[in-house]
Coordinates of N, CA and C in Angstrom, one line a residue:
X9 N 40.3 5.6 0.3 CA 39.4 5.7 1.3 C 40.1 5.3 2.6
X10 N 39.9 6.3 3.6 CA 40.5 6.0 4.9 C 39.7 4.8 5.6
X11 N 40.4 4.2 6.5 CA 39.9 3.2 7.3 C 38.9 3.8 8.4
X12 N 38.0 2.9 9.0 CA 37.2 3.4 9.9 C 37.9 4.0 11.2
X13 N 39.1 3.2 11.5 CA 39.9 3.8 12.7 C 40.6 5.1 12.3
X14 N 40.9 5.3 11.1 CA 41.4 6.6 10.8 C 40.4 7.7 10.7
X15 N 39.2 7.4 10.5 CA 38.1 8.5 10.3 C 37.8 8.7 11.8
X16 N 37.7 7.8 12.6 CA 37.4 8.0 14.1 C 38.6 8.7 14.8
X17 N 39.8 8.4 14.5 CA 40.9 9.2 15.1 C 40.9 10.7 14.7
X18 N 40.4 10.9 13.3 CA 40.5 12.2 12.9 C 39.4 13.0 13.5
X19 N 38.1 12.3 13.7 CA 37.0 12.8 14.6 C 37.5 13.4 16.0
X20 N 38.3 12.3 16.7 CA 38.7 12.7 18.0 C 39.6 13.9 17.9
X21 N 40.5 13.9 17.0 CA 41.5 15.1 16.8 C 40.7 16.2 16.4
X22 N 39.5 16.1 15.7 CA 38.8 17.5 15.4 C 38.1 17.9 16.7
X23 N 37.6 17.0 17.5 CA 37.0 17.4 18.9 C 38.0 18.0 19.7
X24 N 39.1 17.5 19.8 CA 40.1 18.0 20.8 C 40.7 19.4 20.3
X25 N 40.8 19.5 18.9 CA 41.2 20.7 18.4 C 40.2 21.8 18.4
X26 N 39.0 21.5 18.4 CA 38.0 22.5 18.7 C 37.9 22.8 20.0
X27 N 37.9 22.0 21.0 CA 38.0 22.3 22.3 C 39.3 23.2 22.8
X28 N 40.5 22.8 22.2 CA 41.6 23.7 22.4 C 41.4 25.2 21.9
X29 N 40.8 25.2 20.7 CA 40.6 26.5 20.0 C 39.6 27.4 21.0
X30 N 38.6 26.8 21.4 CA 37.6 27.4 22.2 C 38.3 27.8 23.5
X31 N 39.1 27.0 24.1 CA 39.7 27.3 25.4 C 40.8 28.4 25.1
X32 N 41.3 28.5 24.0 CA 42.3 29.6 23.7 C 41.6 30.9 23.6
X33 N 40.3 30.8 23.0 CA 39.5 32.2 22.9 C 39.2 32.6 24.2
X34 N 38.8 31.7 25.1 CA 38.4 32.0 26.5 C 39.7 32.6 27.3
X35 N 40.8 32.0 27.0 CA 42.1 32.4 27.7 C 42.6 33.8 27.2
X36 N 42.3 34.2 26.0 CA 42.8 35.3 25.4 C 41.8 36.5 25.6
X37 N 40.5 36.1 26.0 CA 39.5 37.2 26.4 C 40.0 37.8 27.5
X38 N 39.4 39.1 27.6 CA 39.8 40.0 28.7 C 39.8 39.4 30.2
X39 N 38.7 38.6 30.5 CA 38.5 38.0 31.8 C 39.4 36.8 32.0
X40 N 39.6 36.2 30.9 CA 40.5 34.9 30.9 C 41.9 35.3 31.3
X41 N 42.5 36.4 30.6 CA 43.8 36.7 30.9 C 44.0 37.0 32.4
X42 N 43.0 37.8 33.0 CA 43.1 38.1 34.3 C 43.1 36.9 35.3
X43 N 42.2 35.9 34.9 CA 42.1 34.7 35.7 C 43.4 34.0 35.7
X44 N 44.0 34.0 34.5 CA 45.3 33.1 34.2 C 46.4 33.7 35.1
X45 N 46.5 35.1 35.0 CA 47.5 35.9 35.9 C 47.3 35.4 37.3
X46 N 46.0 35.5 37.9 CA 45.7 35.2 39.3 C 46.1 33.9 39.5
X47 N 45.8 32.9 38.7 CA 46.2 31.5 39.0 C 47.6 31.3 39.1
X48 N 48.2 31.8 38.2 CA 49.8 31.7 38.0 C 50.5 32.3 39.3
X49 N 50.0 33.5 39.6 CA 50.7 34.3 40.7 C 50.6 33.5 42.0
X50 N 49.3 32.7 42.0 CA 48.9 32.0 43.3 C 49.8 30.6 43.5
X51 N 50.5 30.3 42.6 CA 51.3 29.0 42.6 C 52.5 29.2 43.6
X52 N 52.6 28.4 44.6 CA 53.8 28.5 45.6 C 54.5 27.1 45.6
X53 N 55.5 27.1 46.2 CA 56.5 25.9 46.4 C 55.6 24.8 46.9
X54 N 54.8 25.0 48.0 CA 53.9 24.0 48.6 C 53.0 23.4 47.5
X55 N 52.7 24.0 46.5 CA 51.8 23.4 45.5 C 52.6 22.5 44.5
X56 N 53.9 22.8 44.5 CA 54.7 22.1 43.4 C 55.6 21.0 43.9
X57 N 56.1 21.1 45.1 CA 57.1 20.2 45.6 C 56.5 18.8 45.6
X58 N 55.3 18.4 45.8 CA 55.0 17.1 45.9 C 54.6 16.3 44.5
X59 N 54.6 17.2 43.5 CA 54.3 16.7 42.1 C 55.1 15.6 41.8
X60 N 56.4 15.5 41.8 CA 57.2 14.3 41.3 C 56.9 13.2 42.1
X61 N 56.6 13.2 43.4 CA 56.4 12.1 44.3 C 55.0 11.5 43.9
X62 N 53.9 12.4 43.8 CA 52.7 11.9 43.4 C 52.7 11.4 42.1
X63 N 53.3 12.0 41.1 CA 53.3 11.4 39.8 C 54.0 10.2 39.7
X64 N 55.1 9.8 40.4 CA 55.8 8.6 40.5 C 54.8 7.5 41.1
X65 N 54.1 7.9 42.2 CA 53.1 7.0 42.8 C 52.0 6.5 41.7
X66 N 51.5 7.4 41.1 CA 50.3 7.4 40.2 C 50.9 6.4 39.0
X67 N 52.0 6.9 38.4 CA 52.5 6.1 37.2 C 52.8 4.6 37.7
X68 N 53.4 4.4 38.9 CA 53.6 3.0 39.4 C 52.5 2.3 39.5
X69 N 51.5 2.8 40.2 CA 50.1 2.2 40.4 C 49.5 1.9 39.0
X70 N 49.4 2.7 38.1 CA 48.7 2.7 36.9 C 49.6 1.7 36.0
X71 N 50.8 1.7 36.0 CA 51.7 0.7 35.2 C 51.4 -0.6 35.7
X72 N 51.4 -0.8 37.2 CA 51.1 -2.1 37.7 C 49.8 -2.6 37.2
X73 N 48.8 -1.9 37.2 CA 47.4 -2.3 36.9 C 47.4 -2.5 35.4
X74 N 48.0 -1.7 34.6 CA 48.0 -1.9 33.1 C 48.7 -3.1 32.7
X75 N 49.6 -3.5 33.5 CA 50.4 -4.9 33.1 C 49.7 -6.0 33.7
X76 N 49.1 -5.9 34.9 CA 48.5 -7.0 35.4 C 47.2 -7.4 34.9
X77 N 46.5 -6.5 34.4 CA 45.0 -6.8 34.0 C 45.2 -6.5 32.6
X78 N 45.1 -7.7 31.7 CA 45.2 -7.7 30.2 C 44.2 -6.7 29.6
X79 N 42.9 -6.5 29.9 CA 42.0 -5.6 29.2 C 42.6 -4.1 29.3
X80 N 43.3 -3.8 30.5 CA 43.7 -2.5 30.6 C 45.0 -2.1 29.9
X81 N 45.6 -3.2 29.1 CA 46.7 -2.8 28.3 C 46.4 -2.1 27.0
X82 N 45.2 -2.0 26.7 CA 44.8 -1.3 25.5 C 43.8 -0.3 25.8
X83 N 44.0 0.9 25.3 CA 43.2 2.2 25.5 C 42.4 2.4 24.3
X84 N 41.4 3.3 24.5 CA 40.4 3.7 23.4 C 41.2 4.4 22.3
X85 N 42.2 5.3 22.7 CA 43.0 5.9 21.7 C 43.9 5.0 20.9
X86 N 44.4 4.0 21.5 CA 45.3 3.1 20.7 C 44.5 2.2 19.8
X87 N 43.1 1.9 20.3 CA 42.4 1.1 19.5 C 42.0 1.9 18.2
X88 N 42.0 3.2 18.3 CA 41.8 4.0 17.1 C 43.0 4.3 16.2
X89 N 44.1 3.8 16.7 CA 45.3 4.0 15.9 C 46.1 5.0 16.5
X90 N 45.8 5.7 17.6 CA 46.5 6.9 18.2 C 47.7 6.2 18.9
X91 N 48.6 7.2 19.2 CA 49.9 6.8 20.0 C 50.0 8.1 21.0
X92 N 50.3 7.6 22.2 CA 50.6 8.6 23.2 C 49.2 9.2 23.7
X93 N 49.3 10.5 24.0 CA 48.1 11.3 24.5 C 47.4 11.8 23.4
X94 N 46.0 11.7 23.4 CA 45.2 12.2 22.2 C 45.3 13.8 22.1
X95 N 45.7 14.4 23.1 CA 45.9 15.9 23.1 C 47.1 16.4 22.1
X96 N 48.0 15.4 21.9 CA 49.0 15.7 20.9 C 48.9 15.1 19.7
X97 N 47.8 14.4 19.4 CA 47.2 14.1 18.0 C 48.2 13.1 17.3
X98 N 48.9 12.2 17.9 CA 49.8 11.2 17.1 C 49.0 10.1 16.8
X99 N 49.0 9.8 15.5 CA 48.2 8.5 15.0 C 49.2 7.7 14.2
X100 N 48.7 6.4 13.9 CA 49.6 5.4 12.9 C 49.6 6.1 11.6
X101 N 48.5 6.8 11.2 CA 48.5 7.3 9.8 C 49.3 8.5 9.7
X102 N 49.8 9.2 10.7 CA 50.6 10.4 10.4 C 52.0 10.1 10.8
X103 N 52.2 8.9 11.2 CA 53.6 8.4 11.4 C 54.5 8.5 10.3
X104 N 55.7 9.1 10.3 CA 56.6 9.3 9.2 C 56.3 10.5 8.3
X105 N 55.2 11.3 8.6 CA 55.0 12.3 7.9 C 55.1 13.7 8.5
X106 N 55.0 14.8 7.9 CA 55.2 16.0 8.4 C 54.0 16.2 9.5
X107 N 52.8 15.7 9.4 CA 51.8 15.8 10.4 C 52.2 15.2 11.6
X108 N 53.3 14.3 11.6 CA 53.6 13.7 12.9 C 54.2 14.6 13.9
X109 N 54.7 15.9 13.3 CA 55.1 16.9 14.4 C 54.4 18.3 14.2
X110 N 53.7 18.4 13.1 CA 52.8 19.6 13.0 C 51.7 19.6 13.9
X111 N 50.9 18.5 13.9 CA 49.7 18.5 14.8 C 50.1 18.6 16.3
X112 N 51.0 17.9 16.8 CA 51.3 18.0 18.2 C 51.7 19.4 18.5
X113 N 52.5 20.1 17.7 CA 53.1 21.3 17.9 C 51.9 22.4 17.9
X114 N 51.0 22.2 17.0 CA 49.8 23.1 17.0 C 49.0 22.9 18.2
X115 N 48.7 21.7 18.6 CA 48.0 21.4 19.8 C 48.7 21.9 21.0
X116 N 49.8 21.8 21.2 CA 50.5 22.2 22.3 C 50.5 23.8 22.3
X117 N 50.7 24.4 21.3 CA 50.6 25.9 21.1 C 49.3 26.4 21.6
X118 N 48.2 25.6 21.2 CA 46.8 26.0 21.7 C 46.5 25.7 23.0
X119 N 47.3 24.6 23.6 CA 47.0 24.3 24.9 C 47.6 25.0 26.1
X120 N 48.9 25.5 25.7 CA 49.6 26.2 26.8 C 49.1 27.4 27.3
X121 N 48.5 28.3 26.5 CA 47.9 29.7 27.2 C 46.7 29.2 28.0
X122 N 45.9 28.2 27.6 CA 44.7 27.8 28.2 C 44.8 26.8 29.5
X123 N 46.0 26.3 29.7 CA 46.4 25.2 30.7 C 46.1 25.7 32.1
X124 N 46.3 26.9 32.5 CA 45.8 27.4 33.8 C 44.3 27.2 33.9
X125 N 43.6 27.5 33.0 CA 42.1 27.5 33.1 C 41.7 26.0 33.1
X126 N 42.1 25.3 32.3 CA 41.8 23.8 32.4 C 42.2 23.2 33.8
X127 N 43.3 23.6 34.3 CA 43.7 23.1 35.6 C 42.7 23.6 36.6
X128 N 42.3 24.8 36.6 CA 41.3 25.4 37.5 C 39.9 24.8 37.5
X129 N 39.5 24.4 36.3 CA 38.2 23.9 36.2 C 38.3 22.4 36.6
X130 N 39.4 21.6 36.3 CA 39.6 20.3 36.8 C 39.6 20.4 38.3
X131 N 40.2 21.2 38.8 CA 40.3 21.2 40.4 C 38.9 21.5 41.0
X132 N 38.2 22.3 40.4 CA 36.9 22.7 40.9 C 36.1 21.4 40.8
X133 N 36.1 20.6 39.7 CA 35.4 19.5 39.6 C 35.8 18.4 40.8
X134 N 37.1 18.3 40.8 CA 37.7 17.2 41.7 C 37.3 17.6 43.2
X135 N 37.3 18.9 43.6 CA 37.1 19.2 44.9 C 35.4 19.3 45.3
X136 N 34.7 19.2 44.2 CA 33.2 19.3 44.5 C 32.8 18.3 45.5
X137 N 32.3 18.7 46.6 CA 31.7 17.7 47.5 C 32.8 17.4 48.5
X138 N 34.0 17.7 48.5 CA 35.0 17.4 49.4 C 34.7 17.7 51.0
X139 N 34.0 18.6 51.1 CA 33.7 18.9 52.6 C 32.9 17.8 53.2
X140 N 32.3 17.1 52.4 CA 31.4 16.0 53.1 C 32.1 14.7 53.0
X141 N 33.5 14.6 52.6 CA 34.2 13.4 52.5 C 35.1 13.3 53.8
X142 N 35.3 12.0 54.3 CA 36.3 11.9 55.3 C 37.7 11.7 54.7
X143 N 38.8 11.5 55.4 CA 40.1 11.4 54.9 C 40.3 10.2 54.0
X144 N 39.7 9.1 54.3 CA 39.9 7.9 53.5 C 39.1 8.2 52.1
X145 N 38.1 8.8 52.1 CA 37.3 9.1 50.8 C 38.1 10.2 50.0
X146 N 38.8 11.0 50.7 CA 39.4 12.0 49.9 C 40.7 11.4 49.4
X147 N 41.3 10.4 50.0 CA 42.5 9.8 49.4 C 42.1 9.0 48.3
X148 N 41.0 8.2 48.5 CA 40.4 7.5 47.2 C 40.2 8.4 46.1
X149 N 39.5 9.5 46.3 CA 39.2 10.4 45.2 C 40.5 11.0 44.6
X150 N 41.6 11.2 45.3 CA 42.9 11.6 44.8 C 43.5 10.6 44.0
X151 N 43.4 9.3 44.5 CA 44.0 8.2 43.5 C 43.2 8.0 42.3
X152 N 41.9 8.1 42.4 CA 41.0 8.0 41.1 C 41.4 9.2 40.4
X153 N 41.6 10.3 40.8 CA 41.9 11.5 39.9 C 43.1 11.3 39.1
X154 N 44.2 10.8 39.9 CA 45.5 10.5 39.3 C 45.4 9.3 38.2
X155 N 44.6 8.3 38.5 CA 44.6 7.2 37.6 C 43.7 7.5 36.3
X156 N 42.8 8.4 36.4 CA 42.1 8.9 35.3 C 43.1 9.6 34.3
X157 N 44.0 10.4 34.9 CA 45.1 11.2 34.1 C 46.0 10.1 33.5
X158 N 46.4 9.1 34.3 CA 47.3 8.1 33.5 C 46.5 7.3 32.6
X159 N 45.3 7.1 32.6 CA 44.6 6.4 31.4 C 44.6 7.2 30.3
X160 N 44.4 8.5 30.3 CA 44.4 9.3 29.2 C 45.8 9.5 28.7

């Protein structure tokens, strides 16, 4: 019989897998493909060049917070026996088995086609209400957005 943490981590993997399959179905549908093409064609250098700098800043702040505040050293996924990002499905129980590479490869294969749609929806949620925020509030929202991603 599997331990409770194994059952919970399998449950998380089932939910993530279901969401990825659902997103792939939307991405492969007629309207989804057109939206993906529009999103990818709209990417410009001005969108991409700050990524390494912003990522470095977010990782630095997150790492500092996670090492200075003891409760932040442990995440929900690691408490369930997971390792790394839950989207890649690595757990303690799959370590050393074929599942250690099969699950992440399958999840990434499902994720990649739908990634532009995930990014678009995430941006819509992030920007919601931005017109009513001042520069300081927007900066705070951007930092929060990055920290949420670092936590996952």
